[in-house]
Amino acid sequence: MEVRRKVAGPAAPAAPVPSPRARARRVQAGDALPLPIRHTNLIFSALFAASLAYLMRRWREKIRSSTPLHAVTLAEMLAIFGLIASLVYLLSFFGIAFVQSIVSSTDEDEDFLAVAPHPAAPPAAPAPAPCALLGNPAAAPEKMPEEDEEIVASVVAGKIPSYVLETRLGDCRRAAGIRREAVRRITGRDIEGLPLDGFDYASILGQCCELPVGYVQLPVGIAGPLLLDGQRYYVPMATTEGCLVASTNRGCKAIAESGGATSVVLRDGMTRAPVARLPTARRAAEVRAFLEDPANFETLSMVFNRSSRFARLQGVQCAMAGRNLYMRFTSSTGDAMGMNMISKGVQNVLDFLQDDFPDMDVISISGNFCSDKKPAAVNWIEGRGKSVVCEAVIKEEVVKKVLKTNVQSLVELNTIKNLAGSAVAGALGGFNAHASNIVTAIFIATGQDPAQNVESSHCITMMESINDGKDLHISVTMPSIEVGTVGGGTQLASQSACLDLLGVKGANQESPGSNARLLATVVAGGVLAGELSLLSALAAGQLVKSHMKYNRSSKDMSKVLS
């Protein structure tokens, strides 16, 4: 790391060298003012009181003389200006820590300017550690600045809430460091292995994560090329499970050597289902009939769609439990995953309905009939997000050469394990070998919501022999892949890079929604490759051997590569 040096002007030869304490002095926010801060406070306080008193007196005089209030003189205009200026100053004074952070940030930026040391100056000190709060096993940690020490002590004592640090300091990295040190002192745990530096904390403020104290490192592997719909994709997978990327990569190889896979998106619509309570079940049925009447769909669409230029209502499906009415709205959401977008549209419709049904009591914007982040038959049957089918024909020689097994063994295993075995277990959407493995790895790498792997991993894997039993037809049907290429974690640098690798970064301006749909097909293609490879390993009895090779700690790379 570069050594930061404060830019200094030429000093007189006889001038004493500043002490380390003087050089370390932080610039104070009050230094930016033309007068000492106590004098400035007094001036603006007096200006505020005088301007307010003058304007109040003039207001009373105008009321008595019936003079229009909007007719102002030059003196009154100056008084109004003085009132506003003094009010802004006094309000800003209470947020002086924010001003301090801006001044300090500007001062730190100057430190990057490279200057030659003055001939009379002592040798430069070694570069400080990247983070004084973390400590360094090889060297004594730098002492925390006195101002930060005071803030840490206040957080530990409960005088300053930890969640306001970013707002008060105006420096997300500094706030994370102070919060981390406060956690260390409260818990007595150093959490040294959790990195702090090297992450853009401003990029997650207000949208991805609150109260950050560091970030977790995850390795990202690449499986591919995945030959899908005539295009080659290199699929990023973030995982800590050994053998997963290697296995998916083998499946990609088998698919490519057999001519590739094809996919089709059957449906594309995110759902949100509020729940409302009516006085009686009969009244709830009346609201249901109104919502499901085709004659009212155009009106409902107009109300719903005004929430976004991408949201387009596709339909409303209702269910009742006594006098409780569950309304499942389905909408397209462009290239966004769309939960926030559709929630705004639903809120518009609820406000509209309450004009005609004032006795409707909205219990929650989400009534679990959506259904989000939970295994549910409604998603398995009706779909949620992108419903995708991906298929491929694997040639007999590829099954033998690459997958080390045969077609009949794979078909039999899939029937007994994925279909019959899952039925015995009472599985819901789990008629597959390990679809969740691939879905979650791609989700984390591309900035999706990892918790939505629950319904996004719904998958039924089908295998059958074709061409007189020589070749293998394999398909995966996934009714609820919930992905987006804008919003949420997709805008973070690492995740954005993975999306860019797939060619689906951001919104598609020419065809809104096509990037998200393409990402969903890549997810399904990755699952197809993963299913093919794992089932082949099981059929050939290679699973334990493979995991012993790739999923065990080993420093001898020759053994791993053998």
Coordinates of C-alpha atoms in Angstrom, one line a residue:
M1 CA 0.0 0.0 0.0
E2 CA 1.2 3.5 -0.8
V3 CA 2.4 5.7 2.0
R4 CA 0.2 8.7 2.5
R5 CA 2.0 11.9 3.1
K6 CA 0.6 15.3 4.0
V7 CA 1.5 18.0 1.4
A8 CA 3.6 20.6 3.1
G9 CA 5.0 23.8 1.9
P10 CA 8.7 24.8 2.1
A11 CA 9.7 25.4 5.7
A12 CA 12.4 27.8 6.9
P13 CA 15.7 26.1 7.8
A14 CA 15.4 27.2 11.4
A15 CA 11.8 26.1 11.8
P16 CA 11.4 23.2 14.3
V17 CA 10.2 19.9 12.9
P18 CA 6.6 19.4 14.0
S19 CA 6.0 16.8 16.6
P20 CA 4.2 13.6 15.6
R21 CA 1.2 14.7 17.7
A22 CA 1.0 18.0 15.8
R23 CA 1.3 16.2 12.4
A24 CA -1.5 13.9 13.4
R25 CA -3.8 16.7 14.4
R26 CA -7.2 16.2 12.6
V27 CA -8.7 19.1 10.7
Q28 CA -11.7 20.4 12.6
A29 CA -14.9 21.4 10.9
G30 CA -14.7 24.8 12.6
D31 CA -11.4 25.5 10.8
A32 CA -13.4 26.1 7.6
L33 CA -15.2 29.0 9.2
P34 CA -13.9 32.6 8.9
L35 CA -14.3 33.2 12.7
P36 CA -13.9 31.0 15.7
I37 CA -17.0 28.8 16.0
R38 CA -18.2 30.4 19.3
H39 CA -18.3 33.8 17.6
T40 CA -20.0 32.4 14.5
N41 CA -22.6 30.7 16.7
L42 CA -23.3 34.0 18.5
I43 CA -23.7 36.0 15.3
F44 CA -26.1 33.5 13.6
S45 CA -28.1 33.1 16.8
A46 CA -28.5 36.9 17.0
L47 CA -29.3 37.1 13.3
F48 CA -32.0 34.5 13.7
A49 CA -33.7 36.2 16.7
A50 CA -33.5 39.7 15.1
S51 CA -34.9 38.5 11.7
L52 CA -37.7 36.6 13.3
A53 CA -38.7 39.5 15.6
Y54 CA -38.6 42.0 12.7
L55 CA -40.7 39.8 10.4
M56 CA -43.3 39.0 13.2
R57 CA -43.6 42.8 13.8
R58 CA -44.1 43.5 10.1
W59 CA -46.6 40.7 9.8
R60 CA -48.8 42.2 12.6
E61 CA -48.6 45.6 11.0
K62 CA -49.7 44.3 7.7
I63 CA -52.6 42.4 9.3
R64 CA -53.8 45.6 11.0
S65 CA -53.4 47.8 7.8
S66 CA -54.8 45.1 5.5
T67 CA -51.6 45.2 3.4
P68 CA -51.1 42.1 1.2
L69 CA -48.6 39.7 2.8
H70 CA -46.9 39.0 -0.5
A71 CA -45.9 42.6 -1.0
V72 CA -42.4 42.7 0.6
T73 CA -39.9 45.5 0.9
L74 CA -36.2 45.3 0.5
A75 CA -35.7 45.3 4.2
E76 CA -38.2 42.4 4.6
M77 CA -36.4 40.5 1.8
L78 CA -33.1 40.9 3.7
A79 CA -34.8 39.7 6.9
I80 CA -36.2 36.6 5.2
F81 CA -32.8 35.8 3.7
G82 CA -31.2 36.3 7.1
L83 CA -33.8 34.1 8.8
I84 CA -33.3 31.3 6.3
A85 CA -29.5 31.5 6.4
S86 CA -29.3 31.5 10.2
L87 CA -31.8 28.6 10.4
V88 CA -29.7 26.6 7.9
Y89 CA -26.6 27.3 9.9
L90 CA -28.1 26.4 13.3
L91 CA -29.6 23.2 11.9
S92 CA -26.3 22.3 10.3
F93 CA -24.5 22.9 13.6
F94 CA -26.2 20.0 15.2
G95 CA -24.9 17.8 12.3
I96 CA -21.3 19.1 12.7
A97 CA -20.0 15.6 12.7
F98 CA -21.1 15.2 9.1
V99 CA -19.3 18.4 8.1
Q100 CA -16.3 17.1 10.0
S101 CA -16.3 13.9 7.9
I102 CA -16.4 15.9 4.7
V103 CA -13.5 18.1 5.7
S104 CA -11.5 15.1 6.9
S105 CA -12.2 13.2 3.7
T106 CA -10.9 16.2 1.6
D107 CA -7.9 16.3 3.8
E108 CA -7.2 12.6 3.4
D109 CA -7.5 13.0 -0.4
E110 CA -4.6 15.4 -0.4
D111 CA -2.5 12.8 1.4
F112 CA -2.2 10.8 -1.9
L113 CA -0.2 13.6 -3.6
A114 CA 3.4 12.4 -4.0
V115 CA 6.0 14.9 -2.7
A116 CA 9.7 14.6 -2.1
P117 CA 10.6 14.9 1.6
H118 CA 12.2 18.1 2.7
P119 CA 16.0 17.8 3.1
A120 CA 15.7 18.7 6.8
A121 CA 12.8 16.3 7.4
P122 CA 13.5 13.0 9.2
P123 CA 13.1 9.7 7.2
A124 CA 9.5 8.8 6.5
A125 CA 7.8 6.4 8.9
P126 CA 6.7 2.9 7.7
A127 CA 3.3 2.7 6.1
P128 CA 0.5 2.1 8.6
A129 CA -1.5 -1.1 8.6
P130 CA -4.6 -1.1 6.3
C131 CA -6.9 -1.0 9.2
A132 CA -5.9 0.2 12.6
L133 CA -9.0 -1.4 14.2
L134 CA -8.2 -4.9 13.0
G135 CA -4.7 -5.3 14.4
N136 CA -1.9 -7.2 12.8
P137 CA -0.4 -10.4 14.2
A138 CA 3.0 -9.3 12.8
A139 CA 3.0 -5.8 14.3
A140 CA 1.4 -3.8 17.1
P141 CA -1.8 -2.3 16.0
E142 CA -2.0 1.5 15.3
K143 CA -3.6 3.5 18.0
M144 CA -7.1 4.6 17.1
P145 CA -7.6 8.3 16.6
E146 CA -8.9 10.0 19.8
E147 CA -12.1 11.1 18.2
D148 CA -12.9 7.5 17.0
E149 CA -12.1 6.2 20.5
E150 CA -14.8 8.5 21.9
I151 CA -17.3 7.3 19.4
V152 CA -16.5 3.7 20.1
A153 CA -16.9 4.3 23.8
S154 CA -20.3 5.9 23.2
V155 CA -21.5 3.0 21.1
V156 CA -20.4 0.5 23.7
A157 CA -22.1 2.5 26.4
G158 CA -25.3 2.6 24.4
K159 CA -25.2 6.4 24.0
I160 CA -24.9 6.3 20.2
P161 CA -27.0 3.7 18.3
S162 CA -24.7 1.6 16.0
Y163 CA -27.1 2.0 13.1
V164 CA -26.7 5.8 12.9
L165 CA -22.9 5.8 12.4
E166 CA -23.0 6.0 8.6
T167 CA -25.4 9.0 8.8
R168 CA -23.5 10.9 11.5
L169 CA -20.0 10.3 10.2
G170 CA -20.7 10.5 6.4
D171 CA -18.0 7.8 5.9
C172 CA -19.3 4.2 5.5
R173 CA -15.8 2.6 5.8
R174 CA -15.1 4.5 9.0
A175 CA -18.5 3.6 10.4
A176 CA -17.9 -0.1 9.7
G177 CA -14.5 0.1 11.4
I178 CA -15.9 1.8 14.5
R179 CA -18.8 -0.6 14.7
R180 CA -16.4 -3.5 14.4
E181 CA -14.3 -2.3 17.3
A182 CA -17.4 -1.7 19.4
V183 CA -18.5 -5.3 18.7
R184 CA -14.9 -6.5 19.6
R185 CA -15.0 -4.7 23.0
I186 CA -18.5 -5.9 23.8
T187 CA -18.0 -9.5 22.9
G188 CA -14.3 -9.9 23.7
R189 CA -13.9 -11.6 20.2
D190 CA -11.4 -10.2 17.7
I191 CA -12.9 -11.7 14.5
E192 CA -9.5 -11.2 12.9
G193 CA -10.3 -13.5 10.0
L194 CA -13.1 -11.3 8.8
P195 CA -11.8 -8.7 6.4
L196 CA -12.7 -5.1 6.7
D197 CA -10.6 -3.3 4.1
G198 CA -11.1 -3.8 0.4
F199 CA -14.8 -3.4 0.2
D200 CA -17.0 -0.5 -1.0
Y201 CA -19.4 0.0 1.9
A202 CA -21.1 2.9 0.3
S203 CA -22.4 0.6 -2.4
I204 CA -24.5 -1.4 0.1
L205 CA -25.8 1.6 2.1
G206 CA -29.6 1.5 2.2
Q207 CA -30.1 -1.4 -0.2
C208 CA -28.0 -4.5 0.6
C209 CA -26.9 -4.9 4.2
E210 CA -27.2 -2.9 7.4
L211 CA -24.7 -2.6 10.3
P212 CA -21.7 -4.0 8.3
V213 CA -18.5 -4.9 10.2
G214 CA -16.7 -6.6 7.3
Y215 CA -17.4 -9.0 4.4
V216 CA -17.1 -12.7 3.8
Q217 CA -14.9 -14.0 1.1
L218 CA -16.3 -16.8 -1.2
P219 CA -14.4 -18.5 -4.0
V220 CA -16.0 -18.3 -7.4
G221 CA -15.4 -21.1 -9.9
I222 CA -16.3 -21.2 -13.6
A223 CA -18.1 -24.2 -15.2
G224 CA -18.2 -24.4 -18.9
P225 CA -18.5 -23.7 -21.7
L226 CA -22.2 -24.5 -21.4
L227 CA -23.5 -24.8 -24.9
L228 CA -27.1 -23.6 -24.6
D229 CA -29.4 -22.5 -27.4
G230 CA -26.4 -22.2 -29.8
Q231 CA -24.4 -19.9 -27.5
R232 CA -21.5 -20.7 -25.2
Y233 CA -21.7 -19.5 -21.6
Y234 CA -19.1 -19.7 -18.8
V235 CA -21.1 -20.1 -15.7
P236 CA -19.8 -18.4 -12.4
M237 CA -20.5 -20.4 -9.2
A238 CA -19.8 -19.1 -5.7
T239 CA -19.5 -22.1 -3.4
T240 CA -17.4 -23.7 -0.6
E241 CA -18.4 -27.2 -1.5
G242 CA -15.7 -29.2 -3.2
C243 CA -16.5 -31.2 -6.3
L244 CA -19.5 -29.0 -7.2
V245 CA -17.9 -26.9 -9.9
A246 CA -15.9 -29.8 -11.2
S247 CA -19.0 -31.9 -11.4
T248 CA -21.0 -29.2 -13.2
N249 CA -18.1 -28.6 -15.5
R250 CA -18.1 -32.3 -16.5
G251 CA -21.9 -32.1 -17.2
C252 CA -21.2 -29.0 -19.4
K253 CA -18.6 -31.0 -21.3
A254 CA -21.0 -33.9 -22.0
I255 CA -23.7 -31.5 -23.2
A256 CA -21.3 -29.6 -25.5
E257 CA -19.9 -32.8 -27.0
S258 CA -23.5 -34.0 -27.7
G259 CA -24.5 -30.8 -29.6
G260 CA -25.7 -28.6 -26.8
A261 CA -28.9 -28.0 -24.8
T262 CA -32.0 -26.0 -25.7
S263 CA -34.3 -24.1 -23.4
V264 CA -37.7 -22.4 -23.4
V265 CA -39.2 -19.9 -21.0
L266 CA -42.9 -20.9 -20.4
R267 CA -43.9 -18.1 -18.1
D268 CA -42.5 -14.9 -16.7
G269 CA -44.3 -13.3 -13.8
M270 CA -43.6 -12.4 -10.2
T271 CA -46.3 -12.7 -7.6
R272 CA -47.4 -10.9 -4.5
A273 CA -50.4 -12.0 -2.4
P274 CA -51.9 -9.6 0.2
V275 CA -54.5 -10.8 2.7
A276 CA -57.5 -8.8 3.7
R277 CA -60.3 -9.5 6.2
L278 CA -64.0 -8.7 5.4
P279 CA -66.9 -8.6 7.9
T280 CA -68.3 -11.8 6.5
A281 CA -67.4 -14.6 4.1
R282 CA -70.1 -13.5 1.8
R283 CA -68.6 -10.0 1.6
A284 CA -65.1 -11.6 1.0
A285 CA -66.6 -13.5 -1.9
E286 CA -68.0 -10.3 -3.4
V287 CA -64.5 -8.8 -3.4
R288 CA -63.1 -12.0 -5.0
A289 CA -65.8 -11.9 -7.7
F290 CA -64.9 -8.3 -8.5
L291 CA -61.1 -9.1 -8.7
E292 CA -61.6 -12.2 -10.9
D293 CA -64.3 -10.6 -13.2
P294 CA -62.6 -10.2 -16.7
A295 CA -64.7 -7.0 -17.2
N296 CA -62.7 -5.4 -14.3
F297 CA -59.2 -6.4 -15.4
E298 CA -58.5 -3.4 -17.5
T299 CA -59.3 -1.0 -14.6
L300 CA -57.2 -3.1 -12.2
S301 CA -54.3 -3.1 -14.7
M302 CA -54.5 0.7 -15.1
V303 CA -54.3 1.1 -11.4
F304 CA -51.6 -1.5 -10.9
N305 CA -49.3 -0.5 -13.8
R306 CA -48.9 3.1 -12.8
S307 CA -46.5 2.1 -10.1
S308 CA -43.7 1.3 -12.7
R309 CA -43.0 1.6 -16.4
F310 CA -42.0 -2.1 -16.4
A311 CA -44.7 -3.6 -14.1
R312 CA -47.6 -5.1 -16.2
L313 CA -50.4 -6.9 -14.4
Q314 CA -51.0 -10.4 -15.8
G315 CA -53.7 -11.7 -13.6
V316 CA -55.2 -12.1 -10.1
Q317 CA -55.9 -15.4 -8.5
C318 CA -57.9 -15.5 -5.2
A319 CA -58.4 -18.0 -2.4
M320 CA -60.4 -17.7 0.8
A321 CA -60.1 -19.0 4.3
G322 CA -63.4 -18.1 6.1
R323 CA -63.8 -14.3 5.8
N324 CA -60.1 -13.8 5.0
L325 CA -59.3 -13.2 1.3
Y326 CA -55.9 -13.9 -0.3
M327 CA -55.3 -12.2 -3.6
R328 CA -52.3 -13.5 -5.7
F329 CA -51.3 -10.8 -8.2
T330 CA -49.0 -11.8 -11.0
S331 CA -47.0 -9.2 -13.0
S332 CA -44.1 -8.9 -15.4
T333 CA -41.2 -6.9 -13.9
G334 CA -38.7 -6.3 -16.7
D335 CA -35.1 -7.2 -15.8
A336 CA -35.7 -6.8 -12.1
M337 CA -36.5 -9.7 -9.8
G338 CA -39.4 -7.4 -9.0
M339 CA -40.6 -7.9 -5.4
N340 CA -40.5 -4.2 -4.6
M341 CA -42.0 -3.3 -8.0
I342 CA -45.0 -5.6 -7.7
S343 CA -45.6 -4.7 -4.0
K344 CA -46.1 -1.0 -5.0
G345 CA -48.5 -2.0 -7.7
V346 CA -50.5 -4.2 -5.3
Q347 CA -50.6 -1.3 -2.8
N348 CA -52.2 0.8 -5.5
V349 CA -54.9 -1.7 -6.1
L350 CA -55.6 -2.2 -2.4
D351 CA -56.0 1.6 -2.0
F352 CA -58.4 1.6 -5.0
L353 CA -60.4 -1.3 -3.7
Q354 CA -61.0 0.3 -0.3
D355 CA -62.9 3.1 -2.1
D356 CA -65.5 0.6 -3.2
F357 CA -65.1 -1.8 -0.2
P358 CA -64.5 0.5 2.8
D359 CA -65.2 -2.5 5.2
M360 CA -62.1 -4.3 3.8
D361 CA -59.4 -4.5 6.4
V362 CA -55.9 -5.2 4.8
I363 CA -54.0 -7.4 7.3
S364 CA -50.7 -7.7 5.4
I365 CA -49.2 -6.8 2.0
S366 CA -48.0 -10.5 2.0
G367 CA -50.3 -13.3 3.1
N368 CA -47.9 -16.2 2.2
F369 CA -50.0 -17.1 -0.8
C370 CA -47.3 -15.5 -3.0
S371 CA -45.3 -17.7 -1.9
D372 CA -41.9 -16.2 -1.2
K373 CA -38.9 -18.1 0.2
K374 CA -41.0 -21.1 1.3
P375 CA -41.7 -24.4 -0.5
A376 CA -45.3 -24.1 -1.7
A377 CA -47.4 -26.1 -4.1
V378 CA -48.8 -22.9 -5.6
N379 CA -45.3 -22.1 -7.0
W380 CA -44.8 -25.7 -8.1
I381 CA -48.1 -25.7 -10.0
E382 CA -48.7 -22.1 -11.1
G383 CA -45.0 -20.9 -11.3
R384 CA -43.4 -17.8 -9.9
G385 CA -40.7 -15.7 -11.6
K386 CA -39.4 -17.6 -14.7
S387 CA -40.8 -21.0 -15.5
V388 CA -38.1 -22.8 -17.6
V389 CA -37.6 -26.1 -19.3
C390 CA -34.1 -27.1 -20.4
E391 CA -33.3 -30.3 -22.3
A392 CA -30.5 -32.1 -24.1
V393 CA -29.8 -35.4 -25.9
I394 CA -26.6 -37.0 -24.7
K395 CA -25.0 -39.4 -27.2
E396 CA -24.3 -43.0 -26.2
E397 CA -20.5 -42.6 -26.7
V398 CA -20.4 -39.4 -24.6
V399 CA -22.3 -41.2 -21.8
K400 CA -19.6 -43.9 -21.8
K401 CA -16.5 -41.8 -22.4
V402 CA -17.2 -38.6 -20.4
L403 CA -19.8 -39.8 -17.8
K404 CA -18.3 -43.3 -17.3
T405 CA -21.7 -45.0 -17.2
N406 CA -24.5 -46.2 -19.6
V407 CA -27.9 -44.9 -20.7
Q408 CA -29.9 -47.7 -19.1
S409 CA -28.3 -47.3 -15.7
L410 CA -29.0 -43.5 -15.7
V411 CA -32.7 -43.9 -16.7
E412 CA -33.2 -46.6 -14.0
L413 CA -31.4 -44.5 -11.3
N414 CA -33.4 -41.4 -12.1
T415 CA -36.7 -43.2 -11.9
I416 CA -35.9 -45.0 -8.6
K417 CA -34.1 -42.0 -6.9
N418 CA -35.5 -38.8 -8.3
L419 CA -39.1 -39.8 -8.9
A420 CA -40.0 -42.7 -6.7
G421 CA -37.6 -41.9 -3.9
S422 CA -38.7 -38.3 -3.7
A423 CA -42.4 -39.4 -3.7
V424 CA -41.6 -41.8 -0.8
A425 CA -40.1 -38.8 1.0
G426 CA -43.2 -36.6 0.3
A427 CA -41.0 -34.1 -1.5
L428 CA -42.5 -30.8 -2.8
G429 CA -40.7 -29.7 -5.9
G430 CA -37.7 -31.9 -5.0
F431 CA -37.8 -34.5 -7.8
N432 CA -34.1 -34.0 -8.6
A433 CA -30.6 -34.9 -7.4
H434 CA -29.2 -31.6 -6.3
A435 CA -30.7 -28.7 -8.2
S436 CA -30.4 -26.4 -5.2
N437 CA -26.6 -26.8 -5.3
I438 CA -26.2 -25.2 -8.6
V439 CA -29.0 -22.6 -8.2
T440 CA -27.5 -21.3 -4.9
A441 CA -24.0 -21.1 -6.3
I442 CA -25.1 -19.1 -9.3
F443 CA -27.4 -17.0 -7.2
I444 CA -24.6 -15.9 -4.8
A445 CA -22.2 -15.3 -7.7
T446 CA -24.6 -13.1 -9.6
G447 CA -26.1 -11.1 -6.7
Q448 CA -29.5 -12.8 -6.4
D449 CA -31.4 -13.3 -3.1
P450 CA -29.9 -16.6 -1.9
A451 CA -33.0 -17.3 0.3
Q452 CA -35.1 -17.6 -2.9
N453 CA -33.2 -20.8 -3.8
V454 CA -36.1 -22.5 -1.8
E455 CA -38.6 -22.1 -4.6
S456 CA -36.1 -21.4 -7.4
S457 CA -34.7 -24.9 -6.8
H458 CA -38.1 -26.6 -7.5
C459 CA -37.2 -29.0 -10.3
I460 CA -38.2 -32.3 -11.8
T461 CA -35.5 -34.2 -13.7
M462 CA -36.6 -36.5 -16.4
M463 CA -34.5 -39.1 -18.2
E464 CA -35.4 -41.6 -20.9
S465 CA -33.6 -43.6 -23.6
I466 CA -34.2 -42.7 -27.2
N467 CA -33.0 -43.9 -30.6
D468 CA -33.5 -47.5 -29.8
G469 CA -32.0 -47.1 -26.4
K470 CA -28.7 -45.8 -27.5
D471 CA -29.0 -42.1 -26.5
L472 CA -30.2 -40.3 -23.4
H473 CA -32.8 -37.6 -23.4
I474 CA -32.6 -35.5 -20.2
S475 CA -34.6 -32.5 -19.1
V476 CA -35.1 -30.3 -16.1
T477 CA -38.4 -28.4 -15.6
M478 CA -38.1 -25.5 -13.1
P479 CA -41.4 -23.6 -12.6
S480 CA -40.1 -20.8 -10.3
I481 CA -36.7 -19.4 -11.0
E482 CA -36.6 -15.9 -9.4
V483 CA -33.8 -13.9 -10.8
G484 CA -33.0 -10.3 -11.9
T485 CA -30.1 -8.5 -13.5
V486 CA -30.8 -5.1 -11.9
G487 CA -31.4 -4.1 -8.3
G488 CA -30.4 -5.7 -5.1
G489 CA -26.9 -7.3 -5.0
T490 CA -26.6 -7.3 -8.8
Q491 CA -25.0 -3.8 -8.7
L492 CA -22.1 -4.8 -6.4
A493 CA -18.8 -4.9 -8.2
S494 CA -18.1 -8.7 -7.9
Q495 CA -21.6 -9.7 -8.7
S496 CA -21.8 -7.3 -11.6
A497 CA -18.7 -8.7 -13.0
C498 CA -20.2 -12.2 -13.0
L499 CA -23.3 -11.0 -14.7
D500 CA -21.1 -9.3 -17.3
L501 CA -19.3 -12.6 -17.9
L502 CA -22.7 -14.1 -18.9
G503 CA -23.6 -11.1 -21.0
V504 CA -26.7 -10.2 -18.9
K505 CA -25.5 -7.3 -16.9
G506 CA -28.0 -4.6 -16.2
A507 CA -31.3 -3.9 -18.0
N508 CA -31.9 -4.7 -21.7
Q509 CA -33.0 -1.4 -23.2
E510 CA -34.2 -2.9 -26.5
S511 CA -36.2 -5.8 -25.0
P512 CA -36.9 -5.2 -21.2
G513 CA -36.8 -8.5 -19.3
S514 CA -34.8 -10.4 -21.8
N515 CA -31.6 -10.3 -19.7
A516 CA -33.4 -11.7 -16.7
R517 CA -35.0 -14.4 -18.8
L518 CA -31.6 -15.4 -20.3
L519 CA -30.1 -15.6 -16.8
A520 CA -32.9 -18.0 -15.8
T521 CA -32.2 -20.2 -18.8
V522 CA -28.5 -20.3 -17.9
V523 CA -29.5 -21.3 -14.3
A524 CA -31.6 -24.1 -15.7
G525 CA -28.8 -25.1 -18.1
G526 CA -26.4 -25.3 -15.2
V527 CA -28.8 -27.4 -13.2
L528 CA -29.1 -29.7 -16.3
A529 CA -25.3 -30.2 -16.3
G530 CA -25.1 -30.7 -12.6
E531 CA -27.9 -33.3 -12.6
L532 CA -26.3 -35.2 -15.5
S533 CA -22.9 -35.4 -13.8
L534 CA -24.0 -36.3 -10.3
L535 CA -26.4 -39.0 -11.4
S536 CA -23.6 -40.4 -13.6
A537 CA -21.3 -40.5 -10.6
L538 CA -24.0 -42.3 -8.5
A539 CA -24.7 -44.8 -11.3
A540 CA -21.0 -45.5 -11.7
G541 CA -20.3 -45.6 -7.9
Q542 CA -17.9 -42.7 -8.1
L543 CA -19.5 -40.3 -5.7
V544 CA -17.4 -41.1 -2.6
K545 CA -14.2 -41.3 -4.6
S546 CA -14.8 -37.9 -6.2
H547 CA -15.6 -36.2 -2.9
M548 CA -12.5 -37.7 -1.4
K549 CA -10.5 -36.3 -4.2
Y550 CA -12.0 -32.8 -4.5
N551 CA -13.7 -32.2 -1.1
R552 CA -10.9 -32.9 1.3
S553 CA -8.3 -30.5 2.6
S554 CA -5.0 -31.2 0.7
K555 CA -1.9 -29.2 0.2
D556 CA -0.4 -31.7 -2.2
M557 CA -1.7 -30.4 -5.6
S558 CA -0.2 -33.4 -7.4
K559 CA -2.7 -35.7 -5.6
V560 CA -5.6 -33.4 -6.4
L561 CA -4.7 -33.2 -10.1
S562 CA -4.0 -36.9 -10.5

